[in-house]
Coordinates of C-alpha atoms in Angstrom, one line a residue:
X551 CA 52.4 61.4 -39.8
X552 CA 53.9 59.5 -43.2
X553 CA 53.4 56.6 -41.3
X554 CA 49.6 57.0 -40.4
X555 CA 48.7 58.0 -43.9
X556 CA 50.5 54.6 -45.4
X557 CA 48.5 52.7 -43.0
X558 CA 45.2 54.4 -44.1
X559 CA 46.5 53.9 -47.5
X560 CA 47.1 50.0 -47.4
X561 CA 43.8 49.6 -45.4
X562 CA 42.1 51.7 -48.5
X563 CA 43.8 48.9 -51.2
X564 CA 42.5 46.4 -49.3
X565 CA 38.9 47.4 -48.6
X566 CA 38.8 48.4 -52.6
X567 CA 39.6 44.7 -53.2
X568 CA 37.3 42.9 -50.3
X569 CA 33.8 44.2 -49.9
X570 CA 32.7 42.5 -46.3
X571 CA 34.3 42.5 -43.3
X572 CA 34.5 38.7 -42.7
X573 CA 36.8 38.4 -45.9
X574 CA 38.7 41.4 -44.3
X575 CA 39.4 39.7 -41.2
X576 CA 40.6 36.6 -43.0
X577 CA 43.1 38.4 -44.8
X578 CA 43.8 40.0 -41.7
X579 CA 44.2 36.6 -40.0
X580 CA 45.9 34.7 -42.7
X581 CA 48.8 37.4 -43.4
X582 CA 49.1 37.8 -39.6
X583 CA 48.0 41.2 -39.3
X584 CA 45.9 43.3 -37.5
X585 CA 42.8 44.9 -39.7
X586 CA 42.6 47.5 -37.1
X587 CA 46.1 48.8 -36.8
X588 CA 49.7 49.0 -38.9
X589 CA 53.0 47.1 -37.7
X590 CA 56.3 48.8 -38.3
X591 CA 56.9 51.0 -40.8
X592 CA 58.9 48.8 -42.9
X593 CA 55.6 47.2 -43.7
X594 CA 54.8 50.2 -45.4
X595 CA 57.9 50.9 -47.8
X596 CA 56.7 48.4 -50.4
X597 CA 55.3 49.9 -53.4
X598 CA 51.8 50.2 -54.8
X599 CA 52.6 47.2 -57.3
X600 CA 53.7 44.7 -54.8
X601 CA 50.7 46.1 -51.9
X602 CA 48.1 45.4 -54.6
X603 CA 50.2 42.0 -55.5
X604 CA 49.9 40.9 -51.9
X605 CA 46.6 42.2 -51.4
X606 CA 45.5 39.9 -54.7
X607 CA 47.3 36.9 -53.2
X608 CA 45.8 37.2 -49.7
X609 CA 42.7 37.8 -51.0
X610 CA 42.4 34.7 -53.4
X611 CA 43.6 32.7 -50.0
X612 CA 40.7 34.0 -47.8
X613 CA 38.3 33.8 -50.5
X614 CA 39.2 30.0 -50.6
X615 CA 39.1 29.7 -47.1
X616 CA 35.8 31.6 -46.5
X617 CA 34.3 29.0 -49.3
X618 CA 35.4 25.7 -47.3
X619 CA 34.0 26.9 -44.6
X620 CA 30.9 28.1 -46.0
X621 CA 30.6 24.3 -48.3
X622 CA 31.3 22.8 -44.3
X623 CA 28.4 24.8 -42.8
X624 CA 25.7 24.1 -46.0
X625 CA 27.1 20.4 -45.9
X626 CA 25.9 20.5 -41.8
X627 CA 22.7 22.0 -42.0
X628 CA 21.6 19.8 -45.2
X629 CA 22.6 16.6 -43.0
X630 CA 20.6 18.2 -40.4
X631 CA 17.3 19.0 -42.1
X632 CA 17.8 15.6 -44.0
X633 CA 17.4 13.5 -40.4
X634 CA 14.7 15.6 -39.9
X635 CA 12.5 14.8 -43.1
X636 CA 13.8 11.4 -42.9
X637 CA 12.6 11.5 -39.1
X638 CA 9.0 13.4 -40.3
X639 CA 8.5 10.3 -43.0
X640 CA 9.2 7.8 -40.9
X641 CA 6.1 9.0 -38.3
X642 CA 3.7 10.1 -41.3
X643 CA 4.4 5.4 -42.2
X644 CA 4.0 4.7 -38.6
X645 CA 0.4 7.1 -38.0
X646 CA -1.1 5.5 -41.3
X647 CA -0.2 1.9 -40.0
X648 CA -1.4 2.6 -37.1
X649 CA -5.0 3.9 -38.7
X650 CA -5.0 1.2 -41.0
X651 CA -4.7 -1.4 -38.1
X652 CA -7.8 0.7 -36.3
X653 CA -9.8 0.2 -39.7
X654 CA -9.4 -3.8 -39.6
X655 CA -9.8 -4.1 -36.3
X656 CA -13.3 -2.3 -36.3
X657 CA -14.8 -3.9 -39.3
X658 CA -14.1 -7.1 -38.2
X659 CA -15.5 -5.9 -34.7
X660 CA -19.0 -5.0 -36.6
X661 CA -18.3 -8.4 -38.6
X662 CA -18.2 -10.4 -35.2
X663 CA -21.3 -8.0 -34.1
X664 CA -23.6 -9.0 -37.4
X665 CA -22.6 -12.3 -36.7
X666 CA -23.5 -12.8 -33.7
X667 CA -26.8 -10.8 -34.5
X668 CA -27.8 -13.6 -36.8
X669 CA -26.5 -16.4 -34.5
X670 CA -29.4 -14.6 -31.6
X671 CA -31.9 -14.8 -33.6
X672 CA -34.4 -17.5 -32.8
X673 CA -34.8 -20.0 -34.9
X674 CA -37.8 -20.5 -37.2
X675 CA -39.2 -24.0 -38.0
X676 CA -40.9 -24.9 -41.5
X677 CA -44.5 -23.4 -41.2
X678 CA -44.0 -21.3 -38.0
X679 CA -44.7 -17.8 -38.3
X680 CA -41.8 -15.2 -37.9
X681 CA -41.7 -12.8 -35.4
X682 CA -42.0 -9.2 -37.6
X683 CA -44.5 -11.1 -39.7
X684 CA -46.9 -11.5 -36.2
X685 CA -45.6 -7.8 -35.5
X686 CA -47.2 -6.9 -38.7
X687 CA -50.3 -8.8 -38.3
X688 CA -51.2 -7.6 -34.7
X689 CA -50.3 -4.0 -35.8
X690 CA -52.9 -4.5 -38.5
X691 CA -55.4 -5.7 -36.0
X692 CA -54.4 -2.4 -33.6
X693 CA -55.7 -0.5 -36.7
X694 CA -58.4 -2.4 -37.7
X695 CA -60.2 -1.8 -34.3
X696 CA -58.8 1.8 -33.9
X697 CA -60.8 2.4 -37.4
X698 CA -64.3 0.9 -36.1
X699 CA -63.9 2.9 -32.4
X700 CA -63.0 6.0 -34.8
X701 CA -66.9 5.1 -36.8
X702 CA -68.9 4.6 -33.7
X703 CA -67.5 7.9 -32.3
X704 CA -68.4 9.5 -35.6
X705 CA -71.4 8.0 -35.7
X706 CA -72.4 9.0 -32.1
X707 CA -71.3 12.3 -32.8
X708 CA -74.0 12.4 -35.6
X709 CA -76.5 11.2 -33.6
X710 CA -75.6 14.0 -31.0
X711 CA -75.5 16.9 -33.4
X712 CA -79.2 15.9 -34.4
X713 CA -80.4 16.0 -31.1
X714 CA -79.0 19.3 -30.6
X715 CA -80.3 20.1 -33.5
X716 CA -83.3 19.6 -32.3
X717 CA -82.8 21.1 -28.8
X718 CA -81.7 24.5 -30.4
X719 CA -84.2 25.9 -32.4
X720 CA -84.3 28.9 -34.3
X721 CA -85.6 32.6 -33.6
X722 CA -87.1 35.2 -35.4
X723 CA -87.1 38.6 -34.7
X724 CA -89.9 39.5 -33.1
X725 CA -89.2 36.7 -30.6
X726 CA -85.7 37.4 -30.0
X727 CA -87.0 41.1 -29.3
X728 CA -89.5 40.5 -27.0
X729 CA -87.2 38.0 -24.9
X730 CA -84.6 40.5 -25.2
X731 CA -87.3 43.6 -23.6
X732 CA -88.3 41.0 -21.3
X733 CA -84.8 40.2 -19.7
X734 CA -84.4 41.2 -15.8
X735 CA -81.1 42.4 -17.1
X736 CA -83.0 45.0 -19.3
X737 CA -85.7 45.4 -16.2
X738 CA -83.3 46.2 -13.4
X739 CA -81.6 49.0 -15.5
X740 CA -85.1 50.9 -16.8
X741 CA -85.8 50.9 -13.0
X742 CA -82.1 52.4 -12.5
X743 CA -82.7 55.0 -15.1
X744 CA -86.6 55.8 -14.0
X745 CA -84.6 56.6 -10.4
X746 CA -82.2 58.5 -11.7
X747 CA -83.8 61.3 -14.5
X748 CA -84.0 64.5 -12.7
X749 CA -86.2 68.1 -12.8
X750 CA -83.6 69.0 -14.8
X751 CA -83.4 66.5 -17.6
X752 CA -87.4 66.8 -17.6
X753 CA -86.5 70.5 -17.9
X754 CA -84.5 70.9 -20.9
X755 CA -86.0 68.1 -22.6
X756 CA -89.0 70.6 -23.1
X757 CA -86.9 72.5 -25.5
X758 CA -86.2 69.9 -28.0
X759 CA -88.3 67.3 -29.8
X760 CA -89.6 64.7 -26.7
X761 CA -91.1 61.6 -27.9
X762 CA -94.5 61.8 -27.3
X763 CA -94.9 59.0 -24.8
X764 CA -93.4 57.3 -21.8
X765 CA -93.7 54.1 -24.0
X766 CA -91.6 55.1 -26.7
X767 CA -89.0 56.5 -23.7
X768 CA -88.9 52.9 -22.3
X769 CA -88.5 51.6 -25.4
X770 CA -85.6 53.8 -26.7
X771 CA -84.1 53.1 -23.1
X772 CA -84.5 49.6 -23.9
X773 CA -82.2 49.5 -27.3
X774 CA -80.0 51.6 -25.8
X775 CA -79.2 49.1 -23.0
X776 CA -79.2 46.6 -25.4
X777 CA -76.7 48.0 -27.4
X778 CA -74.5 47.9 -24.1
X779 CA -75.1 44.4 -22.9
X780 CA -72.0 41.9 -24.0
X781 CA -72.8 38.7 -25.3
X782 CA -73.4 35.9 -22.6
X783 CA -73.4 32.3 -23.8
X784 CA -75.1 31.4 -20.7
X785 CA -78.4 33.3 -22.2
X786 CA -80.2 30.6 -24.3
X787 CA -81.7 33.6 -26.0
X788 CA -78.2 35.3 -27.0
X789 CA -77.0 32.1 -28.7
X790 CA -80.3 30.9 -30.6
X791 CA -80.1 34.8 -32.2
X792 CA -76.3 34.1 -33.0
X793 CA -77.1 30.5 -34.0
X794 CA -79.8 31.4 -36.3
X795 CA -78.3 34.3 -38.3
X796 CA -75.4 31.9 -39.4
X797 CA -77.8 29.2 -40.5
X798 CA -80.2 31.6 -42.5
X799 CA -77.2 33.2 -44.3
X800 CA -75.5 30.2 -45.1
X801 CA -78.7 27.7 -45.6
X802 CA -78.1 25.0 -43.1
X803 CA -79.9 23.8 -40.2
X804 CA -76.8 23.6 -37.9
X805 CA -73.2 25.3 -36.9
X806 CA -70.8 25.5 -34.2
X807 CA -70.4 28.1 -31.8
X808 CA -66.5 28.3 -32.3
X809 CA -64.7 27.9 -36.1
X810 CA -63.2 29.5 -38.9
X811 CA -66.6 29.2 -40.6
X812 CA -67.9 32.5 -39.0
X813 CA -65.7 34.3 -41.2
X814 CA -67.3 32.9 -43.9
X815 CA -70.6 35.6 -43.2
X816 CA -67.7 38.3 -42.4
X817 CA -66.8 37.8 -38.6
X818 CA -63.0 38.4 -38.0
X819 CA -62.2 35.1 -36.5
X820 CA -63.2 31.7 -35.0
X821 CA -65.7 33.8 -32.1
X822 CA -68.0 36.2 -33.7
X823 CA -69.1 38.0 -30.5
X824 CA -65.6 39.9 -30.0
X825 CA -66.5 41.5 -33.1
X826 CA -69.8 43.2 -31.6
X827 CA -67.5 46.5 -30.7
X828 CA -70.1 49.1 -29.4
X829 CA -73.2 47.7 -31.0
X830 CA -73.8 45.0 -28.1
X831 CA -75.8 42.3 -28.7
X832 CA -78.4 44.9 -30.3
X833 CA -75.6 44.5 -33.3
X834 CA -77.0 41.1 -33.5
X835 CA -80.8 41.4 -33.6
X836 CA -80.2 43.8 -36.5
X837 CA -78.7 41.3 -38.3
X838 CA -81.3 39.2 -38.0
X839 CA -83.6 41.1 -38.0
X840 CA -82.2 41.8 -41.8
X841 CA -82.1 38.4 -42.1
X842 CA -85.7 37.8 -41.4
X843 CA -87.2 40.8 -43.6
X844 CA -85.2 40.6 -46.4
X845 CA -83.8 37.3 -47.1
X846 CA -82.9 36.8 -50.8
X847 CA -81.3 41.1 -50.8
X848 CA -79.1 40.1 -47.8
X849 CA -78.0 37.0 -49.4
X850 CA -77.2 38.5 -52.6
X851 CA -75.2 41.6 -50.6
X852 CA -73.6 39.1 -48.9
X853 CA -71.9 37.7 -51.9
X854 CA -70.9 41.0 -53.3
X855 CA -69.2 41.9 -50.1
X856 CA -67.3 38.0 -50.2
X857 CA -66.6 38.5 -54.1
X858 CA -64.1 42.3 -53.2
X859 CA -63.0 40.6 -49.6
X860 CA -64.7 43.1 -47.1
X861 CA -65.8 41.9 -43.8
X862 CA -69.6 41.5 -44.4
X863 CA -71.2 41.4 -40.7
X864 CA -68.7 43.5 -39.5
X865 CA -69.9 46.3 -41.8
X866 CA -73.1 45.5 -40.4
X867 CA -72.5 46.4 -37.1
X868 CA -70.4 49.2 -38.0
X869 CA -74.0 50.8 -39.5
X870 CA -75.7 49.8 -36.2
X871 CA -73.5 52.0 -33.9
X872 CA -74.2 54.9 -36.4
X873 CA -77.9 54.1 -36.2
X874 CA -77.6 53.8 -32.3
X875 CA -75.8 57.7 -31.5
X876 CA -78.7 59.4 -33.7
X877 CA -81.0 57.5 -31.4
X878 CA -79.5 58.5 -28.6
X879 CA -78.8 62.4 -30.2
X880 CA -82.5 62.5 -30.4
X881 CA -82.3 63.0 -34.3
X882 CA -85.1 60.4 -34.7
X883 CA -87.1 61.4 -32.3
X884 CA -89.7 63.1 -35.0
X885 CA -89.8 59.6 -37.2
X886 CA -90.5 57.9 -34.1
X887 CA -93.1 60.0 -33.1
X888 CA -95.0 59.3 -36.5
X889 CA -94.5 56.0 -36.8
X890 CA -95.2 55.2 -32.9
X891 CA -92.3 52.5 -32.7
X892 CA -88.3 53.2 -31.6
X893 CA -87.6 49.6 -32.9
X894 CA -89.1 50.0 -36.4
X895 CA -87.8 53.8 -37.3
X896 CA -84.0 52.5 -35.9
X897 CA -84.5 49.2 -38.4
X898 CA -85.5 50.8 -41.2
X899 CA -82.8 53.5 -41.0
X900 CA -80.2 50.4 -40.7
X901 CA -81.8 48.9 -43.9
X902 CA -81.6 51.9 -45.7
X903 CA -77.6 53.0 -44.4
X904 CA -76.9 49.5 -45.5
X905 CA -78.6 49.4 -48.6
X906 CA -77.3 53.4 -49.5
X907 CA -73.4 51.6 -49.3
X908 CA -74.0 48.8 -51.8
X909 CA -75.4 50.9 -54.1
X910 CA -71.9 52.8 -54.0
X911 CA -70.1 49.4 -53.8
X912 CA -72.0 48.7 -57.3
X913 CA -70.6 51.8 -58.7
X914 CA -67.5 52.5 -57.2
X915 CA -64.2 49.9 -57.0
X916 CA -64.4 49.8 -52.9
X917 CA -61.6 47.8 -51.3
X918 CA -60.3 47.4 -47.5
X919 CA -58.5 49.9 -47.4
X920 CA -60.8 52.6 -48.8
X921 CA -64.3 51.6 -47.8
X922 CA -63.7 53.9 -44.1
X923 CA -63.9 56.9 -46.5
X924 CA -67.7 55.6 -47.5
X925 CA -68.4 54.6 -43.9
X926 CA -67.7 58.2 -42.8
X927 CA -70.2 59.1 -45.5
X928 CA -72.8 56.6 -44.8
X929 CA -72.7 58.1 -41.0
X930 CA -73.2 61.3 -41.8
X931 CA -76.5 60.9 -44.1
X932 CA -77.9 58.8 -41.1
X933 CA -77.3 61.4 -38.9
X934 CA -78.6 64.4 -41.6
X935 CA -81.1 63.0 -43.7
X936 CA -82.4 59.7 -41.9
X937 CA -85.9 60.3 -43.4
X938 CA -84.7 60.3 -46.8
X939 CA -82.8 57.3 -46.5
X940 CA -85.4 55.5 -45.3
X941 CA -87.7 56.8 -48.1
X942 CA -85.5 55.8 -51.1
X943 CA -84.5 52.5 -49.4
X944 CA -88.1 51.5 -49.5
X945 CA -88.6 52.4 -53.0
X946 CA -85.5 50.6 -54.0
X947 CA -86.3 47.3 -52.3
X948 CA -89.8 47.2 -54.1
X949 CA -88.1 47.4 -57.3
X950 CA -85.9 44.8 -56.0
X951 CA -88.4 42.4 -55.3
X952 CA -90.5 42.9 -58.1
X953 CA -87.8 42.6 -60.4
X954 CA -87.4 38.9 -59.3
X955 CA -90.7 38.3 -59.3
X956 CA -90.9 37.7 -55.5

């Protein structure tokens, strides 16, 4: 038991003197000992003086020992890593050598290649013209004679624009009308409808206001079918009515059927006739016949409607289809009646819707956006008070044209 606690105790001294195991072992080693057990007895009757005397020595000893062998191991690694820089310097030299050799060796490639570039070119004698100067000079032919084709085909296209000129010639109204009523489309579907009215429709129309005559019936049937029938450019007719509403708004004796221009009398884009919507190409003859009736007011309405940015002819024909469902709602069946024509009640009620909304756009700031809201108006007073309409329109356009003196 005495003996066990002495061992604990001299393995206490020396741990309180070396503070890692590696020094411990050394010690251990160098003194001959085992750090994990005691030897005889004896080796624990020395005192505390000469244990921590020893302990001092053999620690000193190791300490020296552990040092050498730590300076060996730092000396190692160090010769190590220093071949291995030495090593890494040595290939960084030989990589830019070896780069700098590439370098020469391709400009003195490109060298060779200018070189020989200049020794293939053919040689020029005195006074002999060189090969990019004739390049030059036949280019400026090439362009020289495309210039004078590009003239004659102007020219020829001049000369064909005034023949057609004078192949298309403008309509009125009245003709346009006529030739319209006249079409065996228009024919073939008054016979349809003649076919088709019953007793009954016959009937019930005795309870409202009938138009007084079959005339007037044919011709209401007439507009009606107009308003349905789609533009055909096929139908000389179609496209002199087209032709001659751009010319009269614009003042020129000539336009294209296709082009940005249309948009210039307030079509949507470069083919006014997918812009007729449900007015047909009855949308059309009211325009001209607008045109025709009142020239210098249209013209002057026109630039008011360009000046805020609102689609001119398509307003137009927005007024037309509002024109076209009293027609066929029999709310004009009385003016007819009086004045004894379909044609001239519905044109004079398309004047006066039209001429009732630039009156607002005079007094009112109308834009895009808002004119709907004044559409919707306009509708409803041709459908309520189309006699009214029609009455201060015709006062207004006197005092129009007597104002400038016309």
């Amino acid at each position: 038991m005495i003996a066990n606690q002495r061992a604990i105790q001299k393995k206490r001294n020396i741990h309180n003197i070396i503070d890692n195991d590696d020094e411990m072992g050394e010690v251990a080693e160098w003194a001959g000992i085992s750090a994990a057990q005691a030897k005889d007895d004896d080796d624990f009757d020395i005192d505390n003086k000469q244990v921590f005397q020893q302990s001092n020595d053999h620690v000193e000893q190791a300490r020296q020992k552990i040092n050498q062998k730590l300076n060996k191991k730092g000396t190692n690694i160090n010769q190590r890593n220093g071949h291995l820089l030495n090593n890494l310097k040595d290939k960084a030299k030989t990589i830019a050598l070896q780069n700098n050799q590439k370098n020469n060796e391709t400009s003195i490639k490109q060298q060779c290649q200018f070189s020989d570039d200049e020794n293939e070119k053919p040689h020029i004698d005195k006074g002999e013209e060189s090969p990019d100067k004739k390049v030059f000079r036949l280019s400026e032919r090439s362009i020289g004679k495309i210039e004078e084709e590009f003239e004659q085909a102007n020219k020829e296209r001049i000369i064909d624009l005034e023949k057609k000129k004078n192949e298309i010639k403008q309509i009125n109204f009245i003709e346009a009308y006529d030739e319209l009523k006249g079409s065996q489309d228009i024919k073939d579907q008054i016979q349809f409808i003649q076919k088709k009215t019953s007793f009954l429709d016959k009937l019930f129309g005795c309870f409202s206001i009938n138009l007084k005559s079959n005339r007037l019936i044919q011709e209401k049937n007439q507009v009606c079918l107009m308003s349905q029938l789609s533009f055909d450019d096929n139908n000389e007719s179609h496209f002199r009515i087209l032709y001659t509403i751009y010319c009269q708004f614009m003042s020129t004796d000539y336009c294209l059927r296709y082009g940005s221009h249309w948009e210039m009398i307030g079509f949507q884009g470069a083919d006014p006739t997918t812009d007729l919507r449900g007015a047909g190409i009855f949308g059309l003859l009211q325009m001209l016949a607008f045109i025709s009736e009142y020239k210098i007011y249209i013209k002057q309405a026109l630039k008011i409607f360009q000046d805020i940015k609102i689609p001119f002819s398509i307003t137009l024909i927005n007024i037309t289809t509002f024109v076209l469902v009293s027609l066929k709602d029999n709310k004009l069946n009385q003016l007819i009646n009086q004045e004894d024509s379909v044609i001239s009640i519905v044109n004079k009620l398309y004047f006066a819707g039209f001429h009732l909304l630039t009156k607002i756009l005079k007094k009112e700031e109308i834009t895009f956006h808002t004119i709907g809201i004044h559409l919707t108006y306009i509708r409803k007073q041709i459908h309520e008070q189309p006699q009214q309409l029609i009455r201060e329109f015709q006062l207004d356009i006197q005092r129009f044209y007597k104002i400038n003196n016309i």
